[in-house]
Amino acid sequence: MPGVVVVQLPDGSSKELPRGATALDLAESIGRRLAKDAVAARLDGREVDLSTELPDGAVVSIVTSSSEEGRAVLRHSSAHVLAQAVLRLWPGAHYAIGPVIENGFYYDFELPGGASFSDDDLVRIEAVMREIMAEDQPFIRHEHTIEEGLELFDDQPFKVEIIEAVGAGSEEVDADPNAPDAVVSTYWNAPTFTDLCRGPHVPATSRLGHFKLMRVAGAYWRGDEHRPQLQRIYGTAFESEKALAEHLERLEEAERRDHRKLGAELDLFSFPEEIGSGLAVFHPKGGTIRRLMEDYSRQRHVEAGYEFVNSPHISKAQLFETSGHLGWFADGMFPPMELDGGQQYYLKPMNCPFHILIFKARQRSYRELPMRLFEFGTVYRYEKSGVVHGLTRVRGMTQDDAHIFCSREQMAAELDSLLTFVLDLLGQFGLDDFYLELSTRPPGKAVGSEEDWEEATATLEAVARSRDLEMVLDEGGGAFYGPKISVQARDAIGRTHQMSTIQLDFQEPQRFEMEYIGADNVRHRPIMIHRALFGSIERFMAILIEHYAGALPTWLSPEQVRVLPVRDDHADYAYKLLDELKAAGVRASVDSASEPLGARIRRARHLEKLPYVLVVGDDDVAAATVGVNRRGESSPERGVAFADFLEDLLVEVAERATTTLAGARDQAR
RNA sequence: GCCUGGGUAGCUCAGUCGGUAGAGCAGCGCACUCGUAAUGCGCAGGUCAGGAGUUCGAAUCUCCUCCCAGGCUCCA
């Protein structure tokens, strides 16, 4: 039919429009509200500008600003405005790439004379960005040949490199299929700014505005530390001021939960400068949490058939030559010490070689397999100075490390029961929202044959897939000796953390020439599984602190109950309760009446985040009761029989009950 | 390791133009004895991260080192 086109909408219905109608015309024909929220369109699966003409028969959906896809368009367009603002302020600057990332965007620049941005510059740049938005510049798409593109950007070396990559076919091309010669596209903003871009973009800069520049950072061109370091500006943008404010509030919430801050406030651990970067000491309260975590882990490992071993912190270089660590992991190790006339010793970066030597201490029979050797093994890794971070990235850490030696036939079943064990143990700590990540062969730094890697990877994948869990692939992320499954957990505010790792290893048994005698009376080589469930105790504690915002479940709290006598003459009763609590194994103390009750309540409940605060006064002394303040509840329960309180408490601790997330959230404020 | 920003009392921070350092909280002492989110008064607390330099004089200006934060790279 001449003069009209018919397009199909996502709900299956179709719409007739005059020929030449654009995606924006379509949105307007559907509703004013939709047209107002529209930022781009999806045409036959491809994201396009709203100004795109719709061909007859197309399947079209409108991308709105409040969808994740729409926000990405807003952020990408904001990145262009950022680049334009920087070029206004620093004429002659080179601009590199400005992609959308989770919750925001960035743009990388090289400033004239190697200058760098300061925090104050962000304010100036934001002001210019607002001017550009007020100018309501349209984003206009153009298509060019490679040659035209190279000419257009001849003073922009990073753009030239990208266009050349497109020309060489190593960069993805997404130009208009109806213009076969035009293989690079640009977006033009009046009057002077053009950027290389696939699009789509919002129709004009006035559609933007709810944004904030977050920080500056150095970043290597193309992520390669041997290439020039550029200046990166991070920003974020949303569809409304409200959504932006909510995002900033989430960031503040994460800051309130930061384990480094809570660790100091709750007196759990510190990093004395005198010791060195990335080396923590645990204070009595932090030490108590650690002990509780370790005790529970020990108990579970005994139940799961593990045997407990111990190994030293240093060893001769030869051990790590044999294991391959000095060949593949030397950068991550502390430099050697020379002892005994030139003999080199290293601090251990991993426990596996030691456990292998335990296996090798005598001849082994198939009857001993699977052999599961467990150790809280403290290892030292030379992390580069810029990467240490609280307890999550340190130079000395203790792993809940075990190595399982088994036959090939036992491998799949062993991995399967291991995964069950891991998920259950993490669940006991209140982490129960998981997904799995499968890391495969790291190209260029892996030992062993392709076939072994393939078999190991396939086995891990089969075990992982048998779970009703989401699984993502981490191509090339394995260790040098084998592929791994890692368990990723989502915490109370939706962040994900790498927790447990399970690694399959055919290599080390070979390098160490490990053997066992099979039922057939011939020598066989065992398979080795490396696994750490907490990962490191330090990191796991950090994640728990952040997950619970410092308000740990009662069973893990360094102090579970504090008794507050209203006046000094209630102190005898308070100390009597304390004795009974301690006799029952409860971690408790008394805070005497030298300060007003309100101050003591505030300190115990709101600063130290204790699960229970008992207030005892005249009524309680008379009736053997207590006033119970439960963490997360706004008002106390008066007149509870002490015996009932203690009984409930002991049940809660025995069950390892976890504080509700709602309670933990309230405590964070 | 690299980029940017930092380091002042146990903690959070102020400190003007280069003129020898201040607050709140915490700590200690005394008083107060109180039923639910900070009782009052007093005292003590500092090699201004460390070192070198410029200067009559440096928390302040310059350089080096250490440590921290946010990134990059890397990773449990």
XYZ file of C-alpha atoms in Angstrom, chain A residues 252-257 261-262 265 493 545-551 606 609 661-669:
28
model
C 26.076 5.943 51.075
C 24.491 2.800 52.462
C 27.432 0.773 51.140
C 29.787 3.264 52.774
C 28.024 2.909 56.122
C 28.512 -0.849 55.859
C 34.959 1.600 58.991
C 32.907 -0.861 61.074
C 34.260 1.369 65.211
C 22.378 -4.810 49.503
C 30.409 -7.534 58.469
C 29.110 -5.730 55.385
C 26.238 -8.148 54.839
C 25.016 -7.614 58.413
C 26.130 -3.966 58.606
C 28.136 -4.924 61.707
C 25.099 -6.425 63.466
C 23.441 1.497 68.731
C 25.245 -3.289 67.978
C 17.805 -8.550 56.868
C 15.309 -5.910 57.901
C 16.857 -5.853 61.354
C 20.340 -5.573 59.912
C 19.205 -2.688 57.730
C 17.776 -0.756 60.636
C 21.026 -1.185 62.486
C 23.000 0.361 59.658
C 21.374 3.748 60.168
